[in-house]
Amino acid sequence: MAWICPGCNRPDAIAHIENEDGLHPFPCHFCNYSVLDSGGRSAVWASYACDLKECAGVIRDLYHYSPRAGLTEVVRLPCNECGSGKPRQGVRHVPNPGRRTS
Ligand SMILES: [Zn+2]
Ligand SMILES: [Zn+2]
């Protein structure tokens, strides 16, 4: 799942690759914002209005930075009203699919 963009606050805007070297985000699809540059802040918020029509809450992504390593972690905070973590309908993320290595 792509992250919310702190620049334009659209969902599914920041695609990224995660591997053992860390997080490798791409610029925003829409506004070209780069989440690699925190402007010296240790955390940056991005928020998006919850999709449920009757819900006035927001879903947020919190980008954490360290002075040395840059972007270290992105945390998805579910809607503060209804608890939904999905800004859009989409594939449900399965955190731990059955480990079947053959
Ligand atoms: Zn953007
Ligand atoms: Zn909601």
PDB file of C-alpha atoms and ligand atoms in Angstrom:
ATOM      1  CA  MET A   1       0.000   0.000   0.000  1.00  0.00           C
ATOM      2  CA  ALA A   2       1.272   3.434  -0.856  1.00  0.00           C
ATOM      3  CA  TRP A   3       1.461   6.157   1.731  1.00  0.00           C
ATOM      4  CA  ILE A   4      -0.360   9.432   2.035  1.00  0.00           C
ATOM      5  CA  CYS A   5       1.567  12.390   0.630  1.00  0.00           C
ATOM      6  CA  PRO A   6       2.502  15.117   3.156  1.00  0.00           C
ATOM      7  CA  GLY A   7       2.692  17.582   0.294  1.00  0.00           C
ATOM      8  CA  CYS A   8      -0.751  17.185  -1.290  1.00  0.00           C
ATOM      9  CA  ASN A   9      -2.423  14.860   1.254  1.00  0.00           C
ATOM     10  CA  ARG A  10      -3.644  12.402  -1.323  1.00  0.00           C
ATOM     11  CA  PRO A  11      -3.807   8.733  -0.448  1.00  0.00           C
ATOM     12  CA  ASP A  12      -1.895   6.102  -2.378  1.00  0.00           C
ATOM     13  CA  ALA A  13       0.556   8.778  -3.438  1.00  0.00           C
ATOM     14  CA  ILE A  14       3.931   7.617  -2.158  1.00  0.00           C
ATOM     15  CA  ALA A  15       5.005   4.258  -3.472  1.00  0.00           C
ATOM     16  CA  HIS A  16       7.956   2.652  -1.790  1.00  0.00           C
ATOM     17  CA  ILE A  17      10.208  -0.342  -1.645  1.00  0.00           C
ATOM     18  CA  GLU A  18      11.276  -1.807   1.659  1.00  0.00           C
ATOM     19  CA  ASN A  19      14.239  -4.098   1.996  1.00  0.00           C
ATOM     20  CA  GLU A  20      17.024  -4.768   4.468  1.00  0.00           C
ATOM     21  CA  ASP A  21      18.625  -1.434   3.641  1.00  0.00           C
ATOM     22  CA  GLY A  22      15.526   0.379   4.797  1.00  0.00           C
ATOM     23  CA  LEU A  23      12.798   2.345   3.121  1.00  0.00           C
ATOM     24  CA  HIS A  24      13.102   3.595  -0.425  1.00  0.00           C
ATOM     25  CA  PRO A  25      10.172   5.849  -1.223  1.00  0.00           C
ATOM     26  CA  PHE A  26       9.458   7.288  -4.640  1.00  0.00           C
ATOM     27  CA  PRO A  27       8.359  10.897  -5.143  1.00  0.00           C
ATOM     28  CA  CYS A  28       4.629  11.584  -4.928  1.00  0.00           C
ATOM     29  CA  HIS A  29       2.680  10.494  -8.007  1.00  0.00           C
ATOM     30  CA  PHE A  30       0.721  13.706  -7.947  1.00  0.00           C
ATOM     31  CA  CYS A  31       2.889  16.583  -6.721  1.00  0.00           C
ATOM     32  CA  ASN A  32       6.402  15.108  -6.839  1.00  0.00           C
ATOM     33  CA  TYR A  33       6.918  15.707  -3.109  1.00  0.00           C
ATOM     34  CA  SER A  34       9.827  13.695  -1.749  1.00  0.00           C
ATOM     35  CA  VAL A  35       9.312  12.208   1.696  1.00  0.00           C
ATOM     36  CA  LEU A  36      13.074  11.760   1.967  1.00  0.00           C
ATOM     37  CA  ASP A  37      13.390  15.428   2.816  1.00  0.00           C
ATOM     38  CA  SER A  38      11.860  16.169   6.192  1.00  0.00           C
ATOM     39  CA  GLY A  39      13.046  19.769   6.262  1.00  0.00           C
ATOM     40  CA  GLY A  40      14.906  19.037   9.498  1.00  0.00           C
ATOM     41  CA  ARG A  41      11.848  17.786  11.350  1.00  0.00           C
ATOM     42  CA  SER A  42      11.889  14.503  13.221  1.00  0.00           C
ATOM     43  CA  ALA A  43       8.356  13.620  12.188  1.00  0.00           C
ATOM     44  CA  VAL A  44       6.002  14.668   9.418  1.00  0.00           C
ATOM     45  CA  TRP A  45       2.270  14.075   9.259  1.00  0.00           C
ATOM     46  CA  ALA A  46       0.165  13.365   6.255  1.00  0.00           C
ATOM     47  CA  SER A  47      -3.583  13.041   6.583  1.00  0.00           C
ATOM     48  CA  TYR A  48      -6.487  12.098   4.424  1.00  0.00           C
ATOM     49  CA  ALA A  49     -10.208  12.386   5.091  1.00  0.00           C
ATOM     50  CA  CYS A  50     -11.812   9.048   5.854  1.00  0.00           C
ATOM     51  CA  ASP A  51     -13.676   7.554   2.934  1.00  0.00           C
ATOM     52  CA  LEU A  52     -16.787   6.610   4.824  1.00  0.00           C
ATOM     53  CA  LYS A  53     -19.433   9.199   3.989  1.00  0.00           C
ATOM     54  CA  GLU A  54     -20.813   9.463   7.479  1.00  0.00           C
ATOM     55  CA  CYS A  55     -17.382   9.667   9.034  1.00  0.00           C
ATOM     56  CA  ALA A  56     -15.666  12.983   9.756  1.00  0.00           C
ATOM     57  CA  GLY A  57     -12.398  11.426  10.831  1.00  0.00           C
ATOM     58  CA  VAL A  58      -9.007  11.381   9.198  1.00  0.00           C
ATOM     59  CA  ILE A  59      -6.521   8.641   8.455  1.00  0.00           C
ATOM     60  CA  ARG A  60      -2.926   9.655   9.004  1.00  0.00           C
ATOM     61  CA  ASP A  61       0.538   8.519   8.090  1.00  0.00           C
ATOM     62  CA  LEU A  62       3.305   9.576  10.434  1.00  0.00           C
ATOM     63  CA  TYR A  63       6.771   9.710   8.899  1.00  0.00           C
ATOM     64  CA  HIS A  64       9.611   9.324  11.359  1.00  0.00           C
ATOM     65  CA  TYR A  65      13.085  10.612  10.606  1.00  0.00           C
ATOM     66  CA  SER A  66      16.439  10.287  12.232  1.00  0.00           C
ATOM     67  CA  PRO A  67      19.150  12.898  11.686  1.00  0.00           C
ATOM     68  CA  ARG A  68      21.517  10.300  10.296  1.00  0.00           C
ATOM     69  CA  ALA A  69      19.403   7.710   8.592  1.00  0.00           C
ATOM     70  CA  GLY A  70      16.696   9.930   7.173  1.00  0.00           C
ATOM     71  CA  LEU A  71      13.330   8.268   6.860  1.00  0.00           C
ATOM     72  CA  THR A  72      13.239   5.403   9.321  1.00  0.00           C
ATOM     73  CA  GLU A  73       9.628   4.429   9.722  1.00  0.00           C
ATOM     74  CA  VAL A  74       6.146   5.217   8.513  1.00  0.00           C
ATOM     75  CA  VAL A  75       3.218   4.462  10.752  1.00  0.00           C
ATOM     76  CA  ARG A  76      -0.347   4.308   9.492  1.00  0.00           C
ATOM     77  CA  LEU A  77      -2.765   5.632  12.072  1.00  0.00           C
ATOM     78  CA  PRO A  78      -6.306   4.478  11.502  1.00  0.00           C
ATOM     79  CA  CYS A  79      -9.239   6.840  11.325  1.00  0.00           C
ATOM     80  CA  ASN A  80      -9.677   8.680  14.606  1.00  0.00           C
ATOM     81  CA  GLU A  81     -13.448   8.317  14.315  1.00  0.00           C
ATOM     82  CA  CYS A  82     -14.202   4.856  12.973  1.00  0.00           C
ATOM     83  CA  GLY A  83     -10.859   3.060  13.166  1.00  0.00           C
ATOM     84  CA  SER A  84     -10.637   2.368   9.461  1.00  0.00           C
ATOM     85  CA  GLY A  85      -7.055   2.161   8.270  1.00  0.00           C
ATOM     86  CA  LYS A  86      -7.842   2.208   4.606  1.00  0.00           C
ATOM     87  CA  PRO A  87      -8.213   5.554   2.869  1.00  0.00           C
ATOM     88  CA  ARG A  88      -9.587   3.699  -0.136  1.00  0.00           C
ATOM     89  CA  GLN A  89     -11.061   0.396  -0.942  1.00  0.00           C
ATOM     90  CA  GLY A  90      -8.291  -1.904  -1.947  1.00  0.00           C
ATOM     91  CA  VAL A  91      -6.518  -5.098  -1.273  1.00  0.00           C
ATOM     92  CA  ARG A  92      -6.463  -5.861   2.404  1.00  0.00           C
ATOM     93  CA  HIS A  93      -2.930  -5.976   3.641  1.00  0.00           C
ATOM     94  CA  VAL A  94      -2.151  -9.268   5.303  1.00  0.00           C
ATOM     95  CA  PRO A  95       0.634  -8.600   7.791  1.00  0.00           C
ATOM     96  CA  ASN A  96       1.746 -12.167   8.184  1.00  0.00           C
ATOM     97  CA  PRO A  97       0.837 -14.534   5.406  1.00  0.00           C
ATOM     98  CA  GLY A  98       1.550 -18.166   6.052  1.00  0.00           C
ATOM     99  CA  ARG A  99       5.209 -18.814   5.706  1.00  0.00           C
ATOM    100  CA  ARG A 100       5.584 -21.492   3.136  1.00  0.00           C
ATOM    101  CA  THR A 101       9.093 -21.755   1.921  1.00  0.00           C
ATOM    102  CA  SER A 102       9.803 -24.752  -0.172  1.00  0.00           C
TER     103      SER A 102
HETATM  104 ZN    ZN B   1       1.804  14.788  -3.266  1.00  0.00          ZN
HETATM  105 ZN    ZN B   2     -13.547   6.988   9.567  1.00  0.00          ZN
END
